[in-house]
Short mmCIF file of N, CA, C and O in Angstrom, two decimals:
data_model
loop_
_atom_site.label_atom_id
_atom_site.label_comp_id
_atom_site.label_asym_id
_atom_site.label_seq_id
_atom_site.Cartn_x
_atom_site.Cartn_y
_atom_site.Cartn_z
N UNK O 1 46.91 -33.92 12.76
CA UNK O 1 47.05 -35.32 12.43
C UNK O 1 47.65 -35.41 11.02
O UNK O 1 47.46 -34.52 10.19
N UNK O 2 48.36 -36.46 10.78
CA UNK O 2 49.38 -36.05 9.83
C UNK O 2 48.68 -37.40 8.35
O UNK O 2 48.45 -38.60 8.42
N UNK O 3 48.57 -36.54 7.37
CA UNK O 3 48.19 -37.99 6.50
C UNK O 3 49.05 -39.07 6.55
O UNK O 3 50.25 -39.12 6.81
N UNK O 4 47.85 -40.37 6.15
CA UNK O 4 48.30 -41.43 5.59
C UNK O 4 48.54 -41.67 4.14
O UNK O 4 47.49 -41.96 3.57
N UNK O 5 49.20 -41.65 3.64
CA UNK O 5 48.45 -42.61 1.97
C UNK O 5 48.12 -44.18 1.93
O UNK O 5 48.54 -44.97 2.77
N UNK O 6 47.77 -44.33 1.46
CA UNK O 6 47.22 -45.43 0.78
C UNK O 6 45.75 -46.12 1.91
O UNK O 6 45.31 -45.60 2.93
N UNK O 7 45.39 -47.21 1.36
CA UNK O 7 44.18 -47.69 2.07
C UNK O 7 44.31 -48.30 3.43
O UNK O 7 43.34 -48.68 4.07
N UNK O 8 45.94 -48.43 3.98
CA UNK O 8 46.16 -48.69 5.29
C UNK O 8 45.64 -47.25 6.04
O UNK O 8 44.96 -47.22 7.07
N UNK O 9 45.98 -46.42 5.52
CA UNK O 9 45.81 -45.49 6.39
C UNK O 9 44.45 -44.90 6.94
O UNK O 9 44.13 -44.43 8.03
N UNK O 10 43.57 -45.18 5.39
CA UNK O 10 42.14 -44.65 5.49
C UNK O 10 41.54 -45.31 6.41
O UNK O 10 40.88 -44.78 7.30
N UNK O 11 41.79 -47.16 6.22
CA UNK O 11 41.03 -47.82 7.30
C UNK O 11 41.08 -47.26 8.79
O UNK O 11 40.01 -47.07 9.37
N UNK O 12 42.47 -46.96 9.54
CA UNK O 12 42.75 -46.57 10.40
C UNK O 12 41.93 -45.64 10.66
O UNK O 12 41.19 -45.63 11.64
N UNK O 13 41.98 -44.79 9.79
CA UNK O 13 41.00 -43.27 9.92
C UNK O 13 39.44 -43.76 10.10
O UNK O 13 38.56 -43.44 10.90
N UNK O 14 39.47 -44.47 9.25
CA UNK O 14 37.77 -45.30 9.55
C UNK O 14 37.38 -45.98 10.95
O UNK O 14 36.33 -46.20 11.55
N UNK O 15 39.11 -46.27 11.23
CA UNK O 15 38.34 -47.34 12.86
C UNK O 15 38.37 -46.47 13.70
O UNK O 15 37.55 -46.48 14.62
N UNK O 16 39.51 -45.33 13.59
CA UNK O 16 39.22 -44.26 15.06
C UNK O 16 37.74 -43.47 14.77
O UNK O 16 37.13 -42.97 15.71
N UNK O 17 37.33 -43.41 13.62
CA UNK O 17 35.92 -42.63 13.42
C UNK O 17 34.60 -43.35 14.40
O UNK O 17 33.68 -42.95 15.12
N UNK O 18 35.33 -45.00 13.76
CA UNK O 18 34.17 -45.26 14.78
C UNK O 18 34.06 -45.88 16.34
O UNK O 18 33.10 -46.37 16.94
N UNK O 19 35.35 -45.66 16.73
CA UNK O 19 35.68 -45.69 18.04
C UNK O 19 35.48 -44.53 18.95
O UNK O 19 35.26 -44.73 20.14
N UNK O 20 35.57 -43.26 18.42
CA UNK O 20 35.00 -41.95 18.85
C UNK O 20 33.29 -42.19 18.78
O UNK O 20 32.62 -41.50 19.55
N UNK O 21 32.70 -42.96 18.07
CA UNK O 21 31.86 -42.77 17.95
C UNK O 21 30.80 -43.62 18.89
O UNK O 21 29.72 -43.20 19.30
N UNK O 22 31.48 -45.17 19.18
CA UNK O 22 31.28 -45.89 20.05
C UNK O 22 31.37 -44.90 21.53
O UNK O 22 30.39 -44.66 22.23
N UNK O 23 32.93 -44.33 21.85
CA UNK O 23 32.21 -43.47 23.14
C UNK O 23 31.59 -42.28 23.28
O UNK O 23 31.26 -41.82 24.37
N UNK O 24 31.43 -41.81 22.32
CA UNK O 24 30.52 -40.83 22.28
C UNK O 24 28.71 -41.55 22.31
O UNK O 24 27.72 -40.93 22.70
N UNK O 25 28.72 -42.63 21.89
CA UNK O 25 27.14 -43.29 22.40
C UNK O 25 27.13 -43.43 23.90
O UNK O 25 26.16 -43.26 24.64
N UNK O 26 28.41 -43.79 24.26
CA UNK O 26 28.60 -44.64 25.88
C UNK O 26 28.36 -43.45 26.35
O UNK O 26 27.49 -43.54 27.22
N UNK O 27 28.76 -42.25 26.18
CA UNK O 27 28.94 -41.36 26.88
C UNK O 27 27.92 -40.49 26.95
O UNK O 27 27.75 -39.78 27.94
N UNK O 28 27.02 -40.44 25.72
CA UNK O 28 25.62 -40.05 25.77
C UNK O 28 24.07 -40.97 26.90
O UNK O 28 23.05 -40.59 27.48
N UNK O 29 24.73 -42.13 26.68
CA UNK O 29 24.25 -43.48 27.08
C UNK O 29 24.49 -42.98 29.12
O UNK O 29 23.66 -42.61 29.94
N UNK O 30 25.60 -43.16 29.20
CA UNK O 30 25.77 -42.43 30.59
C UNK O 30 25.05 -40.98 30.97
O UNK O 30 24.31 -40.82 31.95
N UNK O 31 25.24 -40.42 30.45
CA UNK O 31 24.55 -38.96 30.49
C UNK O 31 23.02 -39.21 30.69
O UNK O 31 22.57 -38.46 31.56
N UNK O 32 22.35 -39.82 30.29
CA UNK O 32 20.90 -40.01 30.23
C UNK O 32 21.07 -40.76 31.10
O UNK O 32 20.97 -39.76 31.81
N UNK O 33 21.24 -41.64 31.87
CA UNK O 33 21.05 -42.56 32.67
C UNK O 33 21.30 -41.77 34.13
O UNK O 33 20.66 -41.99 35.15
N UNK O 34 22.26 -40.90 33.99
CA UNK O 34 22.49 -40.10 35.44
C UNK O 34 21.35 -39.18 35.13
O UNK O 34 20.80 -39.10 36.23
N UNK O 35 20.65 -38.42 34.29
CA UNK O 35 19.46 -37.49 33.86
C UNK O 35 18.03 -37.91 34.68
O UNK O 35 17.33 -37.29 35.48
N UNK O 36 17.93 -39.48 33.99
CA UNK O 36 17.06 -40.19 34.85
C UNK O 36 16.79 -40.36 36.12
O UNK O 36 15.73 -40.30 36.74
N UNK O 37 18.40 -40.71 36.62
CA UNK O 37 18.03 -40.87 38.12
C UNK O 37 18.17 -39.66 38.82
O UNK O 37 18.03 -39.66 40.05
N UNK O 38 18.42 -38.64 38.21
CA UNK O 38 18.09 -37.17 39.16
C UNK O 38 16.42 -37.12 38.92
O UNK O 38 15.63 -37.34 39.84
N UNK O 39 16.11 -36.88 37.90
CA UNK O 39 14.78 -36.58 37.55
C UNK O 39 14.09 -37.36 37.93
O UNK O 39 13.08 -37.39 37.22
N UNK O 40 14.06 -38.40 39.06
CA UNK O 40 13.75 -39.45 39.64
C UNK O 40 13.89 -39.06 41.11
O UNK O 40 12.89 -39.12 41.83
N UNK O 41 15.13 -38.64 41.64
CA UNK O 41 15.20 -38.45 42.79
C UNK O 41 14.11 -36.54 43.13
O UNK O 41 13.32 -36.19 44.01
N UNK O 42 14.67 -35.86 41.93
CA UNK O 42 13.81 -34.99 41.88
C UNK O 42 12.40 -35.06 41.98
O UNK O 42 11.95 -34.05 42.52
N UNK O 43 11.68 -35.77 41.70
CA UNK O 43 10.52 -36.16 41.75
C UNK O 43 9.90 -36.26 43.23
O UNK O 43 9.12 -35.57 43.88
N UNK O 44 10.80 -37.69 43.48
CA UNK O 44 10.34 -38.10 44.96
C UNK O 44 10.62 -37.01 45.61
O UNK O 44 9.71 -36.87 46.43
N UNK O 45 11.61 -35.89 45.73
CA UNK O 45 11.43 -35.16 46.51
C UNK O 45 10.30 -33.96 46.37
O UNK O 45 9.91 -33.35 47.37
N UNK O 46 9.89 -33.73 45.29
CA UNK O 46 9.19 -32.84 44.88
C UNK O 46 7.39 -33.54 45.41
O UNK O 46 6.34 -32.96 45.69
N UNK O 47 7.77 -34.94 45.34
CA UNK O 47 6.17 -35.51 46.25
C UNK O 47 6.23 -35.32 47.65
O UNK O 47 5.23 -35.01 48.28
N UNK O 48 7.25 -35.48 48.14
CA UNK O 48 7.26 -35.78 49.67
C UNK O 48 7.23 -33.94 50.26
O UNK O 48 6.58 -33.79 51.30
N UNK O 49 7.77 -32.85 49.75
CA UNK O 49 7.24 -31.43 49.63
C UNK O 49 5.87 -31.33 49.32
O UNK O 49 5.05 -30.83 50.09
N UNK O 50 5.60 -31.79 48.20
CA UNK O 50 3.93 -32.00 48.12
C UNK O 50 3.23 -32.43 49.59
O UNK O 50 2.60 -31.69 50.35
N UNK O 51 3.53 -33.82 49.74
CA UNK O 51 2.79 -34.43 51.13
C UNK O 51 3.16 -33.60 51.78
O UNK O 51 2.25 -32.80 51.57
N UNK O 52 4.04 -32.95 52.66
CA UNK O 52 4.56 -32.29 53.50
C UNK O 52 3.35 -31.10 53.78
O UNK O 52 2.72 -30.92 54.83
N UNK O 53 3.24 -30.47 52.68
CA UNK O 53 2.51 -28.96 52.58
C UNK O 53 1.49 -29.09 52.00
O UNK O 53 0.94 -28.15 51.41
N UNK O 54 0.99 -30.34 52.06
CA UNK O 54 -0.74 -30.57 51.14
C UNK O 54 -1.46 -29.15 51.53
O UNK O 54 -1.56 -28.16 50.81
N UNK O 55 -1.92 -29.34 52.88
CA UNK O 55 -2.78 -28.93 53.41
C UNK O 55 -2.50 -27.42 53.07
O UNK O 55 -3.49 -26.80 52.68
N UNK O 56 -1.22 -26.69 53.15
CA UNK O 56 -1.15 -25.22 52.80
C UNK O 56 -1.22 -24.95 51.27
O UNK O 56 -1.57 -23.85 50.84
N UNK O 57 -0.94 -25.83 50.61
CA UNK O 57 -0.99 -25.47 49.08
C UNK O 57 -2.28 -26.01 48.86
O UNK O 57 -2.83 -25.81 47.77
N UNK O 58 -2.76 -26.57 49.64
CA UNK O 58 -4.63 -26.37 48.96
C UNK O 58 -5.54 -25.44 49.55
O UNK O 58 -6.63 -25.08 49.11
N UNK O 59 -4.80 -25.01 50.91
CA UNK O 59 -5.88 -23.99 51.42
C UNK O 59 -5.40 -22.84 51.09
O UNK O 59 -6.30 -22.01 51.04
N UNK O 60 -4.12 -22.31 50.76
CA UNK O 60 -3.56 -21.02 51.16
C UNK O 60 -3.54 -20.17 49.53
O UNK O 60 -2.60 -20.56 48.83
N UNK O 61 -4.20 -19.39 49.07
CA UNK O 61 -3.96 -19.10 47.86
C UNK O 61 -2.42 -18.89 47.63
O UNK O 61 -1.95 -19.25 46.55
N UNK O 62 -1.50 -18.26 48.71
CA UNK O 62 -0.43 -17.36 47.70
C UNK O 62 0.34 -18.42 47.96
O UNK O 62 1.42 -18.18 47.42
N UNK O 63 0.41 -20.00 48.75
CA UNK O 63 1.33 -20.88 48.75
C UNK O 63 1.16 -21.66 47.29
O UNK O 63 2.13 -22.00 46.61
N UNK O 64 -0.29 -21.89 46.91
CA UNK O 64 -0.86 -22.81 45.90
C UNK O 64 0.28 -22.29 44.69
O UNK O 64 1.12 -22.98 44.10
N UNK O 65 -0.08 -20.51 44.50
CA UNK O 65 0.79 -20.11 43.60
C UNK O 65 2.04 -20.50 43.60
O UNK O 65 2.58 -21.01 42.62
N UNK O 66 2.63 -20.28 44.78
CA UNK O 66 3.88 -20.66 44.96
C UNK O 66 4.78 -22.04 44.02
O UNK O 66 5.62 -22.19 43.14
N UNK O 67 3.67 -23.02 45.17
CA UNK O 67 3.94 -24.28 43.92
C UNK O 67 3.57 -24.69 43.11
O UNK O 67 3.80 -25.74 42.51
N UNK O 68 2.61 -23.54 42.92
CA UNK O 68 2.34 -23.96 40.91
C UNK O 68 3.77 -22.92 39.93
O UNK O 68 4.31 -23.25 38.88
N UNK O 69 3.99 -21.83 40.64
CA UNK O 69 4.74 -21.05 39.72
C UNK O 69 6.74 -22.39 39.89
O UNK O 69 7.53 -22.63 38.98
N UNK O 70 6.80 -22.75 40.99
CA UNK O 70 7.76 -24.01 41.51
C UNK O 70 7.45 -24.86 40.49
O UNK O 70 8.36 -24.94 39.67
N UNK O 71 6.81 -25.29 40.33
CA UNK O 71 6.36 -26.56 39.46
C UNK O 71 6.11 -26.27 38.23
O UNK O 71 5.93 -27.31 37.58
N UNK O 72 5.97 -24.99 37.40
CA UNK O 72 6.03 -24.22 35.97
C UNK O 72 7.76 -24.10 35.66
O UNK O 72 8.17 -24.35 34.52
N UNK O 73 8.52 -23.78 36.51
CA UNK O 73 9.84 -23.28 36.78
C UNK O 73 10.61 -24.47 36.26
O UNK O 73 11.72 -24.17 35.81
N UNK O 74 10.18 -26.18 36.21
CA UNK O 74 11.19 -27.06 36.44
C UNK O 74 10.06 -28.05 35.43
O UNK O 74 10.42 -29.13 34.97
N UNK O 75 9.10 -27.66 35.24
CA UNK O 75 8.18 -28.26 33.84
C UNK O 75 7.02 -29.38 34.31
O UNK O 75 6.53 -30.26 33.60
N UNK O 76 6.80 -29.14 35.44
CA UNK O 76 5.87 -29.98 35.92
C UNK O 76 4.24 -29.16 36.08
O UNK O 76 3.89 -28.19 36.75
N UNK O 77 3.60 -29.97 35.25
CA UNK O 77 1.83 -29.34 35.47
C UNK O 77 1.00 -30.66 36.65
O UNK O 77 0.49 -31.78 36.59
N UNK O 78 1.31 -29.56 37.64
CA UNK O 78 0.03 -30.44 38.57
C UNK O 78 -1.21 -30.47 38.21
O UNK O 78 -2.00 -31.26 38.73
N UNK O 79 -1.58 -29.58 37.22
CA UNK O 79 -3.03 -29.08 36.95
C UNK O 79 -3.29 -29.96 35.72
O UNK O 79 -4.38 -29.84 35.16
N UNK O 80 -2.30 -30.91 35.22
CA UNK O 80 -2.32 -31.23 33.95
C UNK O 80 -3.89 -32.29 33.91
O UNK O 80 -4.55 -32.31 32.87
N UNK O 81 -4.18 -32.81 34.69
CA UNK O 81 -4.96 -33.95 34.67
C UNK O 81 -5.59 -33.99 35.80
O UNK O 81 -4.96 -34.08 36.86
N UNK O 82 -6.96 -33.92 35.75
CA UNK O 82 -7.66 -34.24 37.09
C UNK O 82 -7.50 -35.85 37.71
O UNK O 82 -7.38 -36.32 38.84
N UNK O 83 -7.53 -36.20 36.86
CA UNK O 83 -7.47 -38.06 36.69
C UNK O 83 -5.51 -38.62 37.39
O UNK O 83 -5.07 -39.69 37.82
N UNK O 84 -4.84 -37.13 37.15
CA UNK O 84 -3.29 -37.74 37.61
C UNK O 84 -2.78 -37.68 38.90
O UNK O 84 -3.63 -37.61 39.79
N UNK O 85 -1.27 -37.70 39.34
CA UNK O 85 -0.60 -37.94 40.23
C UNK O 85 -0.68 -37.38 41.07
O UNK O 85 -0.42 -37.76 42.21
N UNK O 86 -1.07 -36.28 40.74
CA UNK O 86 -0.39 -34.94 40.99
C UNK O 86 -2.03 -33.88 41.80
O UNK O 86 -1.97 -32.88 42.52
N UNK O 87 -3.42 -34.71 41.23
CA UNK O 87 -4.22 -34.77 41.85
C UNK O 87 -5.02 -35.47 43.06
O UNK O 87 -5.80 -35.16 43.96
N UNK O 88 -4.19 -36.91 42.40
CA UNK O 88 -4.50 -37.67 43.46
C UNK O 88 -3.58 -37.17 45.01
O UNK O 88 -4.14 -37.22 46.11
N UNK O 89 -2.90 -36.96 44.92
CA UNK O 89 -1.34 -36.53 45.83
C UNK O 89 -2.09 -35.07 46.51
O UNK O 89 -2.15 -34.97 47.73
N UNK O 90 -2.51 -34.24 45.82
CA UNK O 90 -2.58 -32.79 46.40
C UNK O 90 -4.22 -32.71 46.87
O UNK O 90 -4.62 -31.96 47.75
N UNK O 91 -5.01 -33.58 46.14
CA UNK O 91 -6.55 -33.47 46.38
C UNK O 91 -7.24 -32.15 45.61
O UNK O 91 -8.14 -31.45 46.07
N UNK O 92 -6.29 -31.92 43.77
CA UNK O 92 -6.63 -30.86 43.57
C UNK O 92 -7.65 -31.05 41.78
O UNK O 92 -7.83 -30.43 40.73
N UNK O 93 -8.01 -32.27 42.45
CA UNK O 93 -8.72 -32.79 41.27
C UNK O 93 -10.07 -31.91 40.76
O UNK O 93 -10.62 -32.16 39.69
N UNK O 94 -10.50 -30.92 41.61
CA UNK O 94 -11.68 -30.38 41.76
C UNK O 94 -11.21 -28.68 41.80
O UNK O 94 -11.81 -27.74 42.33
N UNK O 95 -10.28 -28.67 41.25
CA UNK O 95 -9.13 -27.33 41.50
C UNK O 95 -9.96 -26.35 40.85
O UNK O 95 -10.63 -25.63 41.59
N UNK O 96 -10.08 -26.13 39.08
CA UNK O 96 -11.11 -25.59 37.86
C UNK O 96 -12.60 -25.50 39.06
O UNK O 96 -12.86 -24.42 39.59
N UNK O 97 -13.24 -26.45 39.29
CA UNK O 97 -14.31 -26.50 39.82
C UNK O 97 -14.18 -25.30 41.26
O UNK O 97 -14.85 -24.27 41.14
N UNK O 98 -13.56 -25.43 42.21
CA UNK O 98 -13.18 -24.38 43.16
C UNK O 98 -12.84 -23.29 42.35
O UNK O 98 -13.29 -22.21 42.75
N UNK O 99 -12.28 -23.27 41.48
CA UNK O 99 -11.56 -21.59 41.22
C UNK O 99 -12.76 -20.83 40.47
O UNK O 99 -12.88 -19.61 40.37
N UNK O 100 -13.50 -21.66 40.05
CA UNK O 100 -14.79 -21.36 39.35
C UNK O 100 -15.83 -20.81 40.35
O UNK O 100 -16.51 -19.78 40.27
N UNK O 101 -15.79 -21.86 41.42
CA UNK O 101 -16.45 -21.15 42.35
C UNK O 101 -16.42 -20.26 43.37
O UNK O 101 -17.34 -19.77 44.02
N UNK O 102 -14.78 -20.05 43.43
CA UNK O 102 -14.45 -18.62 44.05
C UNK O 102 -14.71 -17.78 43.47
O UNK O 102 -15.31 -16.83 43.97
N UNK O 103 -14.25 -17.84 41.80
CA UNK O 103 -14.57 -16.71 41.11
C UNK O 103 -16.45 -15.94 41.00
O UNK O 103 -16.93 -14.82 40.86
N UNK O 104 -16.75 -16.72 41.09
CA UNK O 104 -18.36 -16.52 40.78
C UNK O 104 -19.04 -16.00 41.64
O UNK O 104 -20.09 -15.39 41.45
N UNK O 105 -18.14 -16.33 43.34
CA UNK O 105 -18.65 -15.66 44.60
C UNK O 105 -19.42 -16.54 45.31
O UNK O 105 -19.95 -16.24 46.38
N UNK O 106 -19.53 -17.85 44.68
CA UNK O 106 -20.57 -18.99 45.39
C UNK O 106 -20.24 -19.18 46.52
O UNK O 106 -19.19 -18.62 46.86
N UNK O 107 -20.84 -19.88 47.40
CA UNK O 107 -20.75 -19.90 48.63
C UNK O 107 -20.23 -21.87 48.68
O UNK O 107 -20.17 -22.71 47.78
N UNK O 108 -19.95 -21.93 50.20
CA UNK O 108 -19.21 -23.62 50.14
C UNK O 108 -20.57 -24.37 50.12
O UNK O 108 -20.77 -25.50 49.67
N UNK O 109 -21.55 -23.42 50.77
CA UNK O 109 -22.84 -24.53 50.90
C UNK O 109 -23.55 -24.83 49.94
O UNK O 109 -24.61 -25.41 50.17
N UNK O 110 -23.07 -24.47 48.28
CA UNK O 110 -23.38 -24.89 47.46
C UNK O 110 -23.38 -26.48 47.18
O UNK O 110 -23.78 -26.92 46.10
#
């Protein structure tokens, strides 16, 4: 880019600065907005896999792993909250409490 002199030129230089800069927001602005709606569509699909396989990822130890090590992989803690989504959805609100009691050797008729 070839200089200007004088203060015609700087302005110029000032308005393309902030015209790059205007689409570089738009374009960040877009970027997050398509981010969202994957991580959105990701989701729903990642519940409806959930519903799908409740029943094996709560009974089956090496599936549970499965989609817990699935769900570590892409930043999601099902385990995060007994009280959350992700318990209410899987029925794994009592998860600590079972693993406690596998570990210990208790029996179900506890």
């Amino acid at each position: 880019m070839r200089r200007r002199p004088g203060i015609a030129g700087l302005k110029k230089e000032a308005d393309a600065r902030d015209q790059f800069r205007l689409v570089g927001q738009n374009v960040a602005k877009v970027k997050a907005d398509v981010m969202k709606e994957q991580l959105a569509t990701f989701r729903t699909q990642l519940e409806e896999f959930a519903r799908k396989y409740k029943n094996d990822i709560r009974k089956n130890p090496i599936s549970r792993a499965q989609f817990h090590e699935m769900c570590a992989n892409v930043g999601v803690d099902p385990l995060a909250s007994n009280k959350g989504f992700w318990a209410e959805l899987l029925g794994i609100g009592d998860f600590y409490y079972e693993l406690g009691r596998a570990t210990c050797g208790l029996s179900s008729s506890f």
